[in-house]
Amino acid sequence: MKLVLSPLLAIFASHALAAPVEIKAWRHDTGDAEMVASGRMVERFNRSQDRWKVVVESIPQGSYTESVTAASLVGHLPCVMTIDQPAVPNFAWAGNIRPLDDLLPAAVVAPLLPGGRGVYDGRLYSVGQFDVVLALFARRSALAREGVRVATIEQPYTAQELYAIAAKAKRAGRYRFPLDLNGKAKGEWVSYGFSPWFQSAGADLIDRADYRRVDGVLNGAPALGVARYYARLFKERLAERNPADEKGFEQGRSLIQYTGSWKARDYAERFGDDLAVMPPPDFGHGPRVGAASWQWAIARNCRHPEGAAAFLAHVVSAPEMAAMSRATGLIPVTEEAAALTERYRPGGEGRIYFDFTARYAVPRPATPAYPAISAAFEKAMSDLRGGKDPDEAMDEAVEAIEYDIARNNGYRNIHAREAARK
Amino acid sequence: MKTILGRDHPLAVSGFAGPALILFGVFVLLPLLLAAAATFTNHRLVSPEPTRYIGLDNYTRLLALQVTTVAPLRDAAGDLQRDEEGLRYPTWRQVRQARPELAGYRPAWQFELGERRVVLAATDPLFYRSLINTFLFALLVLPLQCGVALGLALLVNQRMAGRIFFRTVYFAPVVTSMVVASIVWSFMLNTDRGLVNELLRALTGNPDAGPDWLGESSHALLAIAIMSAWQGAGFQMLVFLAGLQSISSELYEAATLMGANAWQRFVHVTLPGLRNTIVFVLVSTMLMAFGLFTQVDVMTSGGPLDSTTTVVYHAVRSGFRQQDIGYGSTITVVFFGIVLLVSLLQRVLLAKGANK
């Protein structure tokens, strides 16, 4: 931290006599461990120098994005705020946040893995401390009882194999719903969890060449294959449509759970060596997982961007990243920070998650249309669960997305053009 | 000399009505006018581009409707193609490629008529689905909720021990937050381990008994209607109770003396005595049913297969989640018109009934 901050501190030293300038920050309210760790991180920043003082307000996660949207409408955004990374291009396009390329030193940005960056139109708009990955969780003893092998990075389950395992377990009668697809989670989980299946089959949410074409991408042959597969899991009752809770796997009601690494620590404590952490299923092009989680960005109307930038540099410094990871179990997004943690350093017990991010991570499409894409995709997947014809469901999603793009004039980047004109 | 303002004096009238009118104007009329203005624009919640006037585009997109028929697929020999679910039809996209005049239309409702499939196509099929669902919900919940409420009111109006206790118990769901009630009910209606299905299994002895209440399009709206009736009936019960107690006990005594049994007393004394109460309860329940949102948002998110999406839910989804304020406003303004029409119709019908 010292190393990274010292050039910044040198610049600020001349102003050091004045009272610190307050910098307002908003963050989404998550679990206690993360909030406490985040609070300590801010405290350390405030103590490390006396020019800036970051004051954090936390807002419930459920209504966080709405709050930020509302604040942006009336021009009351705080200087610094957290944003879920896939929504970053939308905020950048709307002109609410500013590029960080000139604000953050290259030495701070360079080590960040893709999971730590929020990029739109070639510029960096947000940086993050941690990432999560997707994985299949199972108990070795339960797999052995069903006569099923444990999948590895070298040999992940193919989609067909996973289906066969579930069908076999269902027939054996020990599980009413052998697969747990984390069906209780809604909202962004659906896109986060299942768009990698499409990417693994060679499809995608949108053509990433120009972020305009959806037809033939989200409803092409590979995509339809995944859609049919997904629909079949529910139709044959291998997975539950509306689970009552999120404890199916913990309580032994399902054989294999597909969810995010945020569960990893709980499961490791509960099952110990019996826990098998496996890569997501392979639909033909290797397993894929979504990249990037919540990140930090600076508002365009922030009056002290250099102070906000100093805070962000502090946030993504290796010791801070490592401290957050230690407190919450989340995966750090630089090699250096990973090496500082027990869990994620080479040979650490959580290293496999770090390997998953390094090998499988695909960022979600960096386009302002992402919220609309995600909403349409979520709707299509929910219709598939309900039994809709896969061709119709995917066609509908394609049309909803195309309509949204057309209604927004193709999401032209107005601010980049204005900047170019100047 | 002092001036005494009569109750009809304009100053007195404006003095009393003024504050209410100001509040009404600021919090009801102004938002309504703003929403009406937004319907002619492409106003977005988040967008760097300026809002433009787009005329009636929002209205045509919302309301455009076409009825068309689709022929089933035939193979090379000209025979009808079939699969396990019966005749095979082309997907809507294929239909539209063959018929360019259907560009932008999607099926809202379809049924098979012989070998042909009749499709009601709209540019916003979800709106028509929502509208149908909203009326269907009102139709389901109205007799259910009012019937239960009347029954409960008759019960707790008896002169028996502990009636205050029962009144409290029946009223309790009303003061429970709808969100909490919805969450609890979605636990109870869970397919695998819900109370309702476990009960069914215990009663029938079949370990696989019990439908997927919220996961199947044929059950979801009914489940929500039953839950809403349970939650709301306590309020109507209180209104009925007040109505019941305003019926003079002499009427009952007279009826008893004339030899009327309990059923005759109910039909010829209670129901006529409750006439105005019933009208009020029916109208207010109907209007509340049109506002269905919370249960849908918490329990089903409009699914499965759009079977529980309602107009208010559709408006919120378009306006806030898809950030399309102009379009969301259009939905609410059109719906406001429809509800207004329905209430006018009710008034006319009731006025007719009263003249008889």
mmCIF file of C-alpha atoms in Angstrom, chain A residues 65-66 69 72-73 90-91 93-96 176-177 184 186 215-216 219 235 237 240-245 251 253 371-372 375 378-379 382-389 391-392 395-396 398-400 402-404 407-409 411-412 414-415 417, chain B residues 41-50 52 54 58 61 84-85 90-94 96-97 105-107 117 126 186-187 190-193 198 201 207-208 210-212 214-217 299 301 303-306 317 320-324 326-327:
data_model
loop_
_atom_site.group_PDB
_atom_site.id
_atom_site.type_symbol
_atom_site.label_atom_id
_atom_site.label_comp_id
_atom_site.label_asym_id
_atom_site.label_seq_id
_atom_site.Cartn_x
_atom_site.Cartn_y
_atom_site.Cartn_z
ATOM 1 C CA THR A 65 -29.346 0.255 -8.241
ATOM 2 C CA GLU A 66 -32.691 2.070 -8.057
ATOM 3 C CA THR A 69 -30.488 5.722 -10.675
ATOM 4 C CA SER A 72 -28.364 10.362 -10.901
ATOM 5 C CA LEU A 73 -31.658 11.804 -12.175
ATOM 6 C CA ASN A 90 -24.797 1.592 -18.744
ATOM 7 C CA PHE A 91 -23.715 4.112 -16.122
ATOM 8 C CA TRP A 93 -23.001 5.653 -21.304
ATOM 9 C CA ALA A 94 -25.516 7.642 -19.273
ATOM 10 C CA GLY A 95 -22.682 9.939 -18.251
ATOM 11 C CA ASN A 96 -22.900 9.289 -14.529
ATOM 12 C CA ARG A 176 -36.439 -35.857 -5.456
ATOM 13 C CA PHE A 177 -34.428 -33.134 -7.235
ATOM 14 C CA LYS A 184 -34.205 -19.433 -5.260
ATOM 15 C CA LYS A 186 -33.401 -14.241 -8.927
ATOM 16 C CA ASP A 215 -30.298 -12.547 -33.935
ATOM 17 C CA GLY A 216 -28.487 -15.798 -34.677
ATOM 18 C CA ASN A 219 -31.202 -17.993 -30.865
ATOM 19 C CA LYS A 235 -39.398 -30.771 -17.236
ATOM 20 C CA ARG A 237 -37.898 -32.727 -12.487
ATOM 21 C CA GLU A 240 -36.702 -27.755 -8.733
ATOM 22 C CA ARG A 241 -38.475 -24.792 -10.289
ATOM 23 C CA ASN A 242 -39.268 -22.904 -7.109
ATOM 24 C CA PRO A 243 -37.180 -24.194 -4.221
ATOM 25 C CA ALA A 244 -38.361 -23.250 -0.747
ATOM 26 C CA ASP A 245 -34.899 -22.275 0.456
ATOM 27 C CA GLN A 251 -29.279 -30.648 3.987
ATOM 28 C CA ARG A 253 -31.672 -32.996 -0.532
ATOM 29 C CA PRO A 371 -29.436 -4.333 -18.130
ATOM 30 C CA ALA A 372 -31.949 -4.867 -20.945
ATOM 31 C CA ALA A 375 -33.686 -8.732 -18.126
ATOM 32 C CA GLU A 378 -33.829 -13.786 -17.303
ATOM 33 C CA LYS A 379 -37.351 -13.725 -18.694
ATOM 34 C CA SER A 382 -37.897 -18.285 -16.473
ATOM 35 C CA ASP A 383 -40.219 -19.114 -19.390
ATOM 36 C CA LEU A 384 -38.103 -22.181 -20.166
ATOM 37 C CA ARG A 385 -38.516 -23.288 -16.550
ATOM 38 C CA GLY A 386 -42.255 -22.862 -16.973
ATOM 39 C CA GLY A 387 -42.229 -25.081 -20.071
ATOM 40 C CA LYS A 388 -42.225 -22.650 -22.978
ATOM 41 C CA ASP A 389 -41.034 -23.833 -26.379
ATOM 42 C CA ASP A 391 -37.350 -21.665 -30.006
ATOM 43 C CA GLU A 392 -40.082 -19.211 -29.058
ATOM 44 C CA ASP A 395 -36.700 -15.639 -30.294
ATOM 45 C CA GLU A 396 -38.623 -13.482 -27.860
ATOM 46 C CA VAL A 398 -33.736 -11.655 -29.192
ATOM 47 C CA GLU A 399 -36.591 -9.374 -30.163
ATOM 48 C CA ALA A 400 -36.827 -7.717 -26.771
ATOM 49 C CA GLU A 402 -33.163 -5.719 -30.482
ATOM 50 C CA TYR A 403 -36.134 -3.508 -29.676
ATOM 51 C CA ASP A 404 -34.328 -1.977 -26.717
ATOM 52 C CA ARG A 407 -35.192 2.428 -29.028
ATOM 53 C CA ASN A 408 -31.905 3.765 -27.681
ATOM 54 C CA ASN A 409 -30.520 4.582 -31.123
ATOM 55 C CA TYR A 411 -26.624 3.144 -27.587
ATOM 56 C CA ARG A 412 -24.267 5.602 -29.276
ATOM 57 C CA ILE A 414 -22.389 10.468 -26.845
ATOM 58 C CA HIS A 415 -19.761 11.433 -24.317
ATOM 59 C CA ARG A 417 -18.041 11.902 -29.390
ATOM 60 C CA THR B 41 -42.317 11.107 -25.471
ATOM 61 C CA ASN B 42 -39.575 8.506 -25.447
ATOM 62 C CA HIS B 43 -38.485 9.624 -21.981
ATOM 63 C CA ARG B 44 -36.017 7.196 -20.382
ATOM 64 C CA LEU B 45 -34.988 6.820 -16.752
ATOM 65 C CA VAL B 46 -31.296 6.713 -17.618
ATOM 66 C CA SER B 47 -30.114 8.104 -20.916
ATOM 67 C CA PRO B 48 -27.656 10.716 -22.092
ATOM 68 C CA GLU B 49 -29.893 11.512 -25.058
ATOM 69 C CA PRO B 50 -32.579 14.201 -24.829
ATOM 70 C CA ARG B 52 -38.046 13.529 -27.895
ATOM 71 C CA ILE B 54 -42.813 10.804 -30.587
ATOM 72 C CA ASN B 58 -46.305 4.501 -27.384
ATOM 73 C CA ARG B 61 -47.089 -0.092 -29.684
ATOM 74 C CA GLU B 84 -45.698 -36.133 -29.197
ATOM 75 C CA GLU B 85 -47.600 -32.927 -28.473
ATOM 76 C CA PRO B 90 -43.918 -23.139 -37.499
ATOM 77 C CA THR B 91 -42.374 -20.868 -34.861
ATOM 78 C CA TRP B 92 -43.670 -17.337 -34.810
ATOM 79 C CA ARG B 93 -40.464 -16.058 -36.350
ATOM 80 C CA GLN B 94 -40.934 -18.333 -39.350
ATOM 81 C CA ARG B 96 -43.465 -13.624 -39.690
ATOM 82 C CA GLN B 97 -40.741 -14.127 -42.238
ATOM 83 C CA TYR B 105 -46.155 -8.495 -33.791
ATOM 84 C CA ARG B 106 -45.935 -11.351 -31.302
ATOM 85 C CA PRO B 107 -48.590 -13.821 -30.198
ATOM 86 C CA ARG B 117 -54.088 -22.210 -35.107
ATOM 87 C CA LEU B 126 -47.562 -8.904 -22.507
ATOM 88 C CA SER B 186 -44.723 -19.161 -0.993
ATOM 89 C CA PHE B 187 -43.203 -21.437 1.653
ATOM 90 C CA ASN B 190 -43.743 -24.968 -2.171
ATOM 91 C CA THR B 191 -43.966 -28.088 -4.324
ATOM 92 C CA ASP B 192 -41.515 -30.248 -2.512
ATOM 93 C CA ARG B 193 -41.877 -29.418 1.149
ATOM 94 C CA GLU B 198 -47.448 -32.201 2.646
ATOM 95 C CA ARG B 201 -49.699 -36.184 0.659
ATOM 96 C CA PRO B 207 -45.878 -39.306 -1.930
ATOM 97 C CA ASP B 208 -46.024 -37.506 -5.300
ATOM 98 C CA GLY B 210 -49.758 -32.050 -4.869
ATOM 99 C CA PRO B 211 -49.406 -29.679 -7.802
ATOM 100 C CA ASP B 212 -46.592 -27.232 -8.362
ATOM 101 C CA LEU B 214 -46.573 -21.419 -8.213
ATOM 102 C CA GLY B 215 -44.607 -23.217 -10.941
ATOM 103 C CA GLU B 216 -47.435 -24.172 -13.259
ATOM 104 C CA SER B 217 -49.320 -21.640 -15.312
ATOM 105 C CA MET B 299 -44.220 -14.883 -5.279
ATOM 106 C CA SER B 301 -42.353 -12.390 -10.788
ATOM 107 C CA GLY B 303 -44.347 -16.177 -14.285
ATOM 108 C CA PRO B 304 -44.684 -18.987 -15.070
ATOM 109 C CA LEU B 305 -45.232 -18.216 -18.751
ATOM 110 C CA ASP B 306 -46.725 -14.809 -17.950
ATOM 111 C CA ARG B 317 -41.373 -3.604 -15.125
ATOM 112 C CA PHE B 320 -38.441 1.134 -13.800
ATOM 113 C CA ARG B 321 -36.716 -2.165 -14.529
ATOM 114 C CA GLN B 322 -36.476 -1.522 -18.274
ATOM 115 C CA GLN B 323 -36.078 2.202 -17.565
ATOM 116 C CA ASP B 324 -38.687 3.158 -20.161
ATOM 117 C CA GLY B 326 -42.547 7.032 -21.409
ATOM 118 C CA TYR B 327 -43.897 3.583 -22.131
#
